[in-house]
Coordinates of C-alpha atoms in Angstrom, one line a residue:
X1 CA 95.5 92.4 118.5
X2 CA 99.2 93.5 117.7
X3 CA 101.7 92.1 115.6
X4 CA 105.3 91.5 116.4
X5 CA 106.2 93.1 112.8
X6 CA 107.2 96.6 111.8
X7 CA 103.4 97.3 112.5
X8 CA 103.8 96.9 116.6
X9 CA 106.3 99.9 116.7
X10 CA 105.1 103.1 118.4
X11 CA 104.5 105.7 115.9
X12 CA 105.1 103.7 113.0
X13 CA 102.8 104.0 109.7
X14 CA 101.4 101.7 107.5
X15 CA 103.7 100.4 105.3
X16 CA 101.9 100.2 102.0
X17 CA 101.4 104.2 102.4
X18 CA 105.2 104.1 100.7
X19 CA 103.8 102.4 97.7
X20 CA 100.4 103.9 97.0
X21 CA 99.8 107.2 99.2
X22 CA 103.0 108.9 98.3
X23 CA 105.8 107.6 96.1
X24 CA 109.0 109.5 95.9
X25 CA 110.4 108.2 92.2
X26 CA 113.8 109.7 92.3
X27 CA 114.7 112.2 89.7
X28 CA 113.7 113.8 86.8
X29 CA 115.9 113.8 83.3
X30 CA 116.4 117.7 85.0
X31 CA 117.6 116.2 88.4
X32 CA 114.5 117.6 90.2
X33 CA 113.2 115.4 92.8
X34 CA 109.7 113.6 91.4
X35 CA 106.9 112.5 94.2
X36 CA 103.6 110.8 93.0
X37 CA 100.5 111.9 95.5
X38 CA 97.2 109.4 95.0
X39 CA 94.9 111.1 98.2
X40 CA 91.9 109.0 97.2
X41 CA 94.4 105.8 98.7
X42 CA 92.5 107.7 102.4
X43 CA 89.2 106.8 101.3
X44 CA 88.8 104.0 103.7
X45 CA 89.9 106.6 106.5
X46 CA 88.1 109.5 105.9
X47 CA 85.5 109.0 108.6
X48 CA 88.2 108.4 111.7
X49 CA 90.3 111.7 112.9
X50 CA 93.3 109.5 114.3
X51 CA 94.0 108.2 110.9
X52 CA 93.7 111.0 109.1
X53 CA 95.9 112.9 111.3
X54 CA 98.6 110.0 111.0
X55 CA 97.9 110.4 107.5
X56 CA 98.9 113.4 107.2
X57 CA 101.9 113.1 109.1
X58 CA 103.3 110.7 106.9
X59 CA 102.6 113.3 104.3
X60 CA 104.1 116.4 105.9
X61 CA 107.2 114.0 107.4
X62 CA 108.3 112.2 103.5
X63 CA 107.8 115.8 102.0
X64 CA 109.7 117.9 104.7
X65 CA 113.0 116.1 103.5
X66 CA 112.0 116.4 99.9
X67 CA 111.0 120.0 99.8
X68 CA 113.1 121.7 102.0
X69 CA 116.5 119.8 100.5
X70 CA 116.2 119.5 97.1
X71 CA 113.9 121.3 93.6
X72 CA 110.9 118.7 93.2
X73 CA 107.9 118.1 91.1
X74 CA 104.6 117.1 92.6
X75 CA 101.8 114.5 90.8
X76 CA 98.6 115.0 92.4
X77 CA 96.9 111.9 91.0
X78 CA 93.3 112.6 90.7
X79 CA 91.0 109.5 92.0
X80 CA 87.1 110.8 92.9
X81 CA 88.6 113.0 96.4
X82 CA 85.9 115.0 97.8
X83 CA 88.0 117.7 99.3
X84 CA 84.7 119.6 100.7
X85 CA 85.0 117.5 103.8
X86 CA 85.3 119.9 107.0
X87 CA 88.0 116.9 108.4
X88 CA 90.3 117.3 105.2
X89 CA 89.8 120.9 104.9
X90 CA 90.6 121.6 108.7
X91 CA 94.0 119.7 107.6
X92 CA 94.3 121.6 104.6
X93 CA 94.3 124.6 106.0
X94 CA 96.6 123.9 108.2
X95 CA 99.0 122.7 106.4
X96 CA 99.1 125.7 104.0
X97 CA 99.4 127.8 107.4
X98 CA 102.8 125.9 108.5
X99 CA 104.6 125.3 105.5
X100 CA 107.7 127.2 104.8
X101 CA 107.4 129.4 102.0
X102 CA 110.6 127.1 100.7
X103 CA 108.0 124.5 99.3
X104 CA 106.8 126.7 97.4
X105 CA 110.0 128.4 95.6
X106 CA 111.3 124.2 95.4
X107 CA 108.3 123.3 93.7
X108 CA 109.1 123.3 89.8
X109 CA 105.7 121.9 88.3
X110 CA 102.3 120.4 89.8
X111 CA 101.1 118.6 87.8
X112 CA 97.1 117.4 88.3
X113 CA 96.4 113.9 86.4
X114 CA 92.9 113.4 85.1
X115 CA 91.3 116.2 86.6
X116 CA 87.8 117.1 85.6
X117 CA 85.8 120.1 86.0
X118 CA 85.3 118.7 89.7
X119 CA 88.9 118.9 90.5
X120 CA 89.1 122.8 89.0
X121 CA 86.3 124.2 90.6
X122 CA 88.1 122.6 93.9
X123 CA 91.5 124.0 93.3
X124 CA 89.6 127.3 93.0
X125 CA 88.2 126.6 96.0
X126 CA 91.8 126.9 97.8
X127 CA 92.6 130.5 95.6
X128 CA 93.0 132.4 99.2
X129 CA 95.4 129.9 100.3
X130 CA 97.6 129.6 97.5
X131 CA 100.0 132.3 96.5
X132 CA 100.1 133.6 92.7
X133 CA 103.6 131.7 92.0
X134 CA 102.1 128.5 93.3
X135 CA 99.3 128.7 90.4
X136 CA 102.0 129.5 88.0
X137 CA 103.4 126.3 88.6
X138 CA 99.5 124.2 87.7
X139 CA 99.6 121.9 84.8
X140 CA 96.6 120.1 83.8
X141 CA 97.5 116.8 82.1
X142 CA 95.2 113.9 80.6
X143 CA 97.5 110.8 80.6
X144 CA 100.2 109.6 81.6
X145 CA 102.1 109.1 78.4
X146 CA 102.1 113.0 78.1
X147 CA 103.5 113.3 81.8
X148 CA 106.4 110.6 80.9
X149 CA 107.2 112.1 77.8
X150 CA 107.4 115.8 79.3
X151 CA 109.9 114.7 82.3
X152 CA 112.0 112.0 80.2
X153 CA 112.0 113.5 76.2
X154 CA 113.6 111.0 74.3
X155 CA 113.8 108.2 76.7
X156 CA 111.2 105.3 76.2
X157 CA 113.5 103.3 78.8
X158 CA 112.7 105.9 81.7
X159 CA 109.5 107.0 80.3
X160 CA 108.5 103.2 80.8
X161 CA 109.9 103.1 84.7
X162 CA 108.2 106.3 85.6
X163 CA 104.8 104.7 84.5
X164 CA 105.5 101.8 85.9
X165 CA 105.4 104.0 89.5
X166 CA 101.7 104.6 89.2
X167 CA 99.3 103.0 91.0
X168 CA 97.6 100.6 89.0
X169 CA 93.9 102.0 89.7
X170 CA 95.5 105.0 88.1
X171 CA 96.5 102.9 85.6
X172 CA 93.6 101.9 84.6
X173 CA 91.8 104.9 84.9
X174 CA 94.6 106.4 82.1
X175 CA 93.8 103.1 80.0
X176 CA 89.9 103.7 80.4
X177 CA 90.3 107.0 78.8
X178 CA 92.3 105.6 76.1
X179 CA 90.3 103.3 75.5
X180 CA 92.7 100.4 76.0
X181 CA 92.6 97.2 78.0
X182 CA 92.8 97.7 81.8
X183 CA 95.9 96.2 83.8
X184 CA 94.5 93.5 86.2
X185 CA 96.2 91.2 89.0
X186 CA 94.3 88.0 88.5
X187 CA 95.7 85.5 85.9
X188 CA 98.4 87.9 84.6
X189 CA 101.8 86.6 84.4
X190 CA 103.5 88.1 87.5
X191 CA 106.1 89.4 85.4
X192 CA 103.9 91.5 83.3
X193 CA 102.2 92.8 86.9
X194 CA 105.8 93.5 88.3
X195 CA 107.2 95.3 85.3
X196 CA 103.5 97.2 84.9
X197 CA 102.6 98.3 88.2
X198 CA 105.3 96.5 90.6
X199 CA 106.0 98.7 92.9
X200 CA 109.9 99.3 94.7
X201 CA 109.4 98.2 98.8
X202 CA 111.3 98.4 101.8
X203 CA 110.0 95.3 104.4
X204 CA 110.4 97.5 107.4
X205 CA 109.9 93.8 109.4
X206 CA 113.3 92.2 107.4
X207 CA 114.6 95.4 106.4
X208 CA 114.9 94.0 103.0
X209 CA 114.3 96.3 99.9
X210 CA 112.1 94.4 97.1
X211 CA 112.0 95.6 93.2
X212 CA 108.7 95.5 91.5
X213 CA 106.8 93.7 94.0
X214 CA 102.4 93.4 92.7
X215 CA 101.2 95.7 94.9
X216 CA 98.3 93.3 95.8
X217 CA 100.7 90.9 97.3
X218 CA 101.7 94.0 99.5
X219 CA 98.9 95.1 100.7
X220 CA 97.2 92.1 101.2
X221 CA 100.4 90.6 103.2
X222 CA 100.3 93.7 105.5
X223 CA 97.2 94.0 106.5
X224 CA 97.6 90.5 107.4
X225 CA 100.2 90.9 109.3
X226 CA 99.3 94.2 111.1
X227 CA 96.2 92.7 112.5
X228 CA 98.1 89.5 113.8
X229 CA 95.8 87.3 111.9
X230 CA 97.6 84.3 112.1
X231 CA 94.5 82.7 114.3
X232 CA 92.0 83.3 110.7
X233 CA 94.5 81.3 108.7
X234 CA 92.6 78.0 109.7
X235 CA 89.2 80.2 108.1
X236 CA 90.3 80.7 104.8
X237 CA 88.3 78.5 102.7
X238 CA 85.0 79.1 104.9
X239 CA 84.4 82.8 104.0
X240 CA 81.0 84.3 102.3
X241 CA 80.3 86.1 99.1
X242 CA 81.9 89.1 100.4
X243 CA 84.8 87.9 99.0
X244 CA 84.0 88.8 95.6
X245 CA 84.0 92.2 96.4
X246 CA 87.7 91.9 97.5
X247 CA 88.1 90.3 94.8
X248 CA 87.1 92.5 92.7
X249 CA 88.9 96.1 94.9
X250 CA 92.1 93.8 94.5
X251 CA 91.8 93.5 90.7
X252 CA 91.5 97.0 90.0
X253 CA 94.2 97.6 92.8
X254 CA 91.4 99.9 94.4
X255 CA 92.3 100.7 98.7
X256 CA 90.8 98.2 100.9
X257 CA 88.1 98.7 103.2
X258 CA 89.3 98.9 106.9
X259 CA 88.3 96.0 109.2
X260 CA 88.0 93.3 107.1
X261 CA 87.9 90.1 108.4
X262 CA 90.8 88.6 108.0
X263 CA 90.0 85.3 106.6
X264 CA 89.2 87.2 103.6
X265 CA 92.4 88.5 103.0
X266 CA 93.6 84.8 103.5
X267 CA 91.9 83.5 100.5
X268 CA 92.3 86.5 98.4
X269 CA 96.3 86.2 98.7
X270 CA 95.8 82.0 98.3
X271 CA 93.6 82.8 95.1
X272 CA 95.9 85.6 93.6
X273 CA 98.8 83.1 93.9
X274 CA 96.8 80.0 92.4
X275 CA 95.5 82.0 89.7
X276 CA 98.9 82.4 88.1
X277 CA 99.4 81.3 84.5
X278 CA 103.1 80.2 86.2
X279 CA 103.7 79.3 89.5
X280 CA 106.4 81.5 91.5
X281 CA 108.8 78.8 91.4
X282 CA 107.8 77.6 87.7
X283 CA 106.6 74.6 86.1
X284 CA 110.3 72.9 85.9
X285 CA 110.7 73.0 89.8
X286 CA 107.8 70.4 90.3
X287 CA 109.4 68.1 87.4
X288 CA 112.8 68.4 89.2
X289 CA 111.6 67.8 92.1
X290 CA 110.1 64.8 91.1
X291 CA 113.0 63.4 88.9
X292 CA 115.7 64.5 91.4
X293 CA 113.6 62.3 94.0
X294 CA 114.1 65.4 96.6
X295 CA 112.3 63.5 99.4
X296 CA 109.7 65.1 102.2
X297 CA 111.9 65.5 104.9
X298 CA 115.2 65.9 103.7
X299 CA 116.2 69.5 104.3
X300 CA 119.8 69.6 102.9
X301 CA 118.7 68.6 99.5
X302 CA 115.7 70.9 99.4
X303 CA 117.6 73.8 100.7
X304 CA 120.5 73.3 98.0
X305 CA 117.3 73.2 95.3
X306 CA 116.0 76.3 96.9
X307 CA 119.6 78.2 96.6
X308 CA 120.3 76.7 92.7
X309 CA 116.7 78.1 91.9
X310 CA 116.3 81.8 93.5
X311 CA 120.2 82.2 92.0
X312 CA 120.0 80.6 89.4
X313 CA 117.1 79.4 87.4
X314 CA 114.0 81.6 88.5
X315 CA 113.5 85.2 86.7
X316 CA 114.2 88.0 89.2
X317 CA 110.8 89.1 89.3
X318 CA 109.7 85.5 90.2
X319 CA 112.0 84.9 92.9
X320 CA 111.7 88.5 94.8
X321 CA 107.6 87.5 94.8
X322 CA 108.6 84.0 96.2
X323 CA 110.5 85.4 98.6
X324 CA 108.6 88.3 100.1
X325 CA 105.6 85.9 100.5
X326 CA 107.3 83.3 101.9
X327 CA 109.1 85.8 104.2
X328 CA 105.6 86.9 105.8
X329 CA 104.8 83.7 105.8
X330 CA 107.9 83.1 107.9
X331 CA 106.8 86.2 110.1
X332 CA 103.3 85.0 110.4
X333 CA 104.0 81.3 111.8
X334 CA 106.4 83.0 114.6
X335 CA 103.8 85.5 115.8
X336 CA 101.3 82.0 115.9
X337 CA 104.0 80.3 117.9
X338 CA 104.3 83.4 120.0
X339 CA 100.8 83.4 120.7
X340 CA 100.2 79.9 121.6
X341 CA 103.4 79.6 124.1
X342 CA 101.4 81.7 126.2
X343 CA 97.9 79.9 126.2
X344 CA 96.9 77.2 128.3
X345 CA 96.2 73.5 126.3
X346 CA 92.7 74.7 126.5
X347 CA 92.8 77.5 124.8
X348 CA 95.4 76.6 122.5
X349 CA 93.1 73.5 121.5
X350 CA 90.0 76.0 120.6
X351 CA 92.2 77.4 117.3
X352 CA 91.0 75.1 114.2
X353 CA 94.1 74.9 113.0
X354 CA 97.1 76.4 114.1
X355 CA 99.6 78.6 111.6
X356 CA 102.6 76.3 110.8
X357 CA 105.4 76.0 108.4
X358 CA 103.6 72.6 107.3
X359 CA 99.9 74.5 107.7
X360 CA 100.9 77.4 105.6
X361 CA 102.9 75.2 103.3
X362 CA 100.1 72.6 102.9
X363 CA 97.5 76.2 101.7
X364 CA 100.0 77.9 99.6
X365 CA 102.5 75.0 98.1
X366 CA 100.0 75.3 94.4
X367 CA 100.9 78.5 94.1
X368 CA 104.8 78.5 94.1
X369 CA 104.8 74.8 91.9
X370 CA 102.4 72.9 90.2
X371 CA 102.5 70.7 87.5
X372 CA 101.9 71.5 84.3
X373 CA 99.3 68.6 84.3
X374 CA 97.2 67.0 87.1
X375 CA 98.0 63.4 86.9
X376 CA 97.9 60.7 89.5
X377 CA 102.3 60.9 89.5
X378 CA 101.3 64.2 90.6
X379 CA 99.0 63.1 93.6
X380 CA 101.9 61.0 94.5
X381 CA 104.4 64.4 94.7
X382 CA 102.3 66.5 97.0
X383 CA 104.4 65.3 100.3
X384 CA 107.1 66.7 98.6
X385 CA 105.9 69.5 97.2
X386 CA 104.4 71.1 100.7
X387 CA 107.5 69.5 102.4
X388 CA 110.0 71.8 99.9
X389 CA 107.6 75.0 100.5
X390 CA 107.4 74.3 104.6
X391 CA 111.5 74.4 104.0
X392 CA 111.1 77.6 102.5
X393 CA 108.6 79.2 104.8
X394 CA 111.0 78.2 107.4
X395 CA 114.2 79.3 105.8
X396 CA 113.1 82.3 104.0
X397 CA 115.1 84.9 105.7
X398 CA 118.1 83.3 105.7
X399 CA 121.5 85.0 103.4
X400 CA 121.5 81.9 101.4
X401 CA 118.8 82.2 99.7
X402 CA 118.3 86.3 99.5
X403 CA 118.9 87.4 96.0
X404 CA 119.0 91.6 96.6
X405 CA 121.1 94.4 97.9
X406 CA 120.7 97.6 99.1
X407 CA 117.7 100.1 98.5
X408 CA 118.9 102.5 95.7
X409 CA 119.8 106.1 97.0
X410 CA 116.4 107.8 95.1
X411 CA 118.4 111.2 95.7
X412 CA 121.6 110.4 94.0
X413 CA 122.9 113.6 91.3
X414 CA 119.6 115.2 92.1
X415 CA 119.8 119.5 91.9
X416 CA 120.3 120.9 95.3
X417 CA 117.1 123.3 96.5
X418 CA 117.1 127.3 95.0
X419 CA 118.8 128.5 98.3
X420 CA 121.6 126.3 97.8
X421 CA 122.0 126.9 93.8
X422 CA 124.5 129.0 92.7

């Protein structure tokens, strides 16, 4: 299968590599250039030479701009990486073989989070690759605090945003050694997950640039829509106990396996969403929507209360979560009608049930409103409900409703590289 998303483009990679493989943060309180590296994110690839050389594209094409323009500081994010694999050392070696020696006179610090003996006796491993003012540029650190506080002295406001750029399974490795509680994704309060671990996307689909977006949502959402998987949306609540184990890799914001089927990732995203303490479009919009009497049906009224909520009412962490789902949601239903305009009524009558605006809506409504309490008023407000969500599904990409702006430029005031300092 192929989808009719960003994913169906020759050459193109996958999209969540932006927010957990290699994560350029902007700059430094210095103006140096700051890129987070997590390699264990290529776990689920490690055993298939096409990805990792695609892989490692991506890595060589997002650092070529970085290291050749501008002075930079590298994380390498330490995860459990076996780096005595003959595929990743092939790669290795020749990468240190191409690059210019300008990487190496940019490069201010690499740092190495949680490393271990392991990941010492490894880097000692490389000594005949590396040259001597490459190792003079090694820092060992143990947490993340220590990292934050180095780049951004006397900044708590900066020191927060730069953790906030981690990947949450670092995270929670950093909280592990602390000894404090470990950042989840079920049942938190999506603004605590967006303003912990959210992570800044560009929708390469839309072409829309998200803030803060749970990385679970991301992931989840695009690996759904990169294996076309609109025809398993019918599947989602007939799945076996190997759902608990996504489950659980989605909690810790571990990778995913590869080729999972994709009704899994159906019910993970419906259960992530229901388990919210607040639903995306709060507790007041099902009360409103009830006491306004916006009826099933009547588009005009539930597109106005769709506008006066995303710009007016809902918190901005809320409403960008609201809308990126209900934007792949959008995508998702027009790859389905794609699909079936070119089946025959046979074949179109062998899919269970087919990905609608009103299919989708009727699975995911609970998790964008809900009432506060289950009462039988509330029974009675389910047509509307789904109806107001179908509206949205269907409208989701349209100006009127989009709330952001422009990416930020991550390489505004930023020092130029040594060749072009004065």
């Amino acid at each position: 299968k192929q989808c009719s998303g960003h994913g169906a483009s020759a050459g193109s990679f996958p999209e969540e590599w932006d927010a957990q493989l290699l994560v350029d943060c902007g700059m430094t309180a210095d103006g140096q250039r700051l890129v987070l590296f997590t390699p264990g994110f290529l776990q689920p690839i490690l055993d298939d030479d096409d990805e990792l050389d695609r892989a490692f594209r991506f890595i060589l094409l997002n650092m070529h701009n970085i290291a050749m323009q501008h002075k930079f500081i590298f994380v390498y994010c330490c995860l459990g990486m076996d780096w005595s694999s003959p595929m990743l050392g092939e790669r290795l070696q020749i990468a240190f073989d191409i690059l210019p020696k300008k990487y190496t006179k940019n490069l201010k610090r690499f740092y190495i989070l949680h490393g271990n003996s392991s990941t010492r006796l490894t880097m000692w491993s490389f000594y005949a690759w590396l040259t001597p003012q490459f190792w003079e540029k090694i820092q060992y650190v143990n947490s993340i605090e220590k990292m934050c506080e180095d780049l951004f002295p006397d900044d708590d406001a900066a020191q927060a945003e730069l953790r906030r750029r981690f990947p949450q399974v670092i995270q929670r490795q950093d909280a592990q050694q602390r000894g404090s509680d470990l950042p989840v994704n079920f049942g938190a309060p999506v603004r605590a997950i967006c303003n912990t671990f959210g992570v800044d996307y560009m929708d390469k689909t839309t072409g829309r640039w998200y803030p803060k977006l749970p990385p679970a949502v991301i992931f989840l959402c695009e690996a759904l829509e990169r294996q076309a998987a609109d025809e398993e949306f019918g599947r989602l609540f007939d799945v076996d106990g190997k759902i608990f184990d996504l489950l659980n890799l989605v909690d810790s914001g571990n990778p995913l396996p590869r080729d999972l089927d994709p009704a899994l990732l159906w019910c993970c995203l419906k259960a992530w969403m229901d388990c919210l303490p607040t639903p995306l479009l709060s507790f007041e919009a099902m009360s409103r929507l009830e006491t306004d009497q916006i009826q099933p049906g009547d588009i005009k009224r539930q597109r106005d209360f769709l506008v006066e909520l995303f710009h007016e009412k809902l918190p901005t962490e809320a409403a960008y979560v609201a809308l990126y789902i209900a934007s792949f949601l959008h995508t998702m239903c027009n790859i389905a009608q794609d699909r079936q305009g070119g089946k025959s009524e046979a074949a179109r009558s062998e899919v269970p049930v087919l990905l609608t605006s009103a299919t989708a809506a009727k699975a995911f409504a609970s998790g964008f409103l809900r009432p506060r309490a289950f009462t039988d008023e509330f029974l009675k407000a389910i047509p509307a409900a789904e109806s107001l969500i179908a509206t949205l599904i269907e409208s989701a990409e349209e100006k009127e409703l989009w709330i952001g702006g422009a990416a930020p430029d991550l390489g505004k005031a930023d020092s130029p590289s040594d060749d072009e300092s004065p």
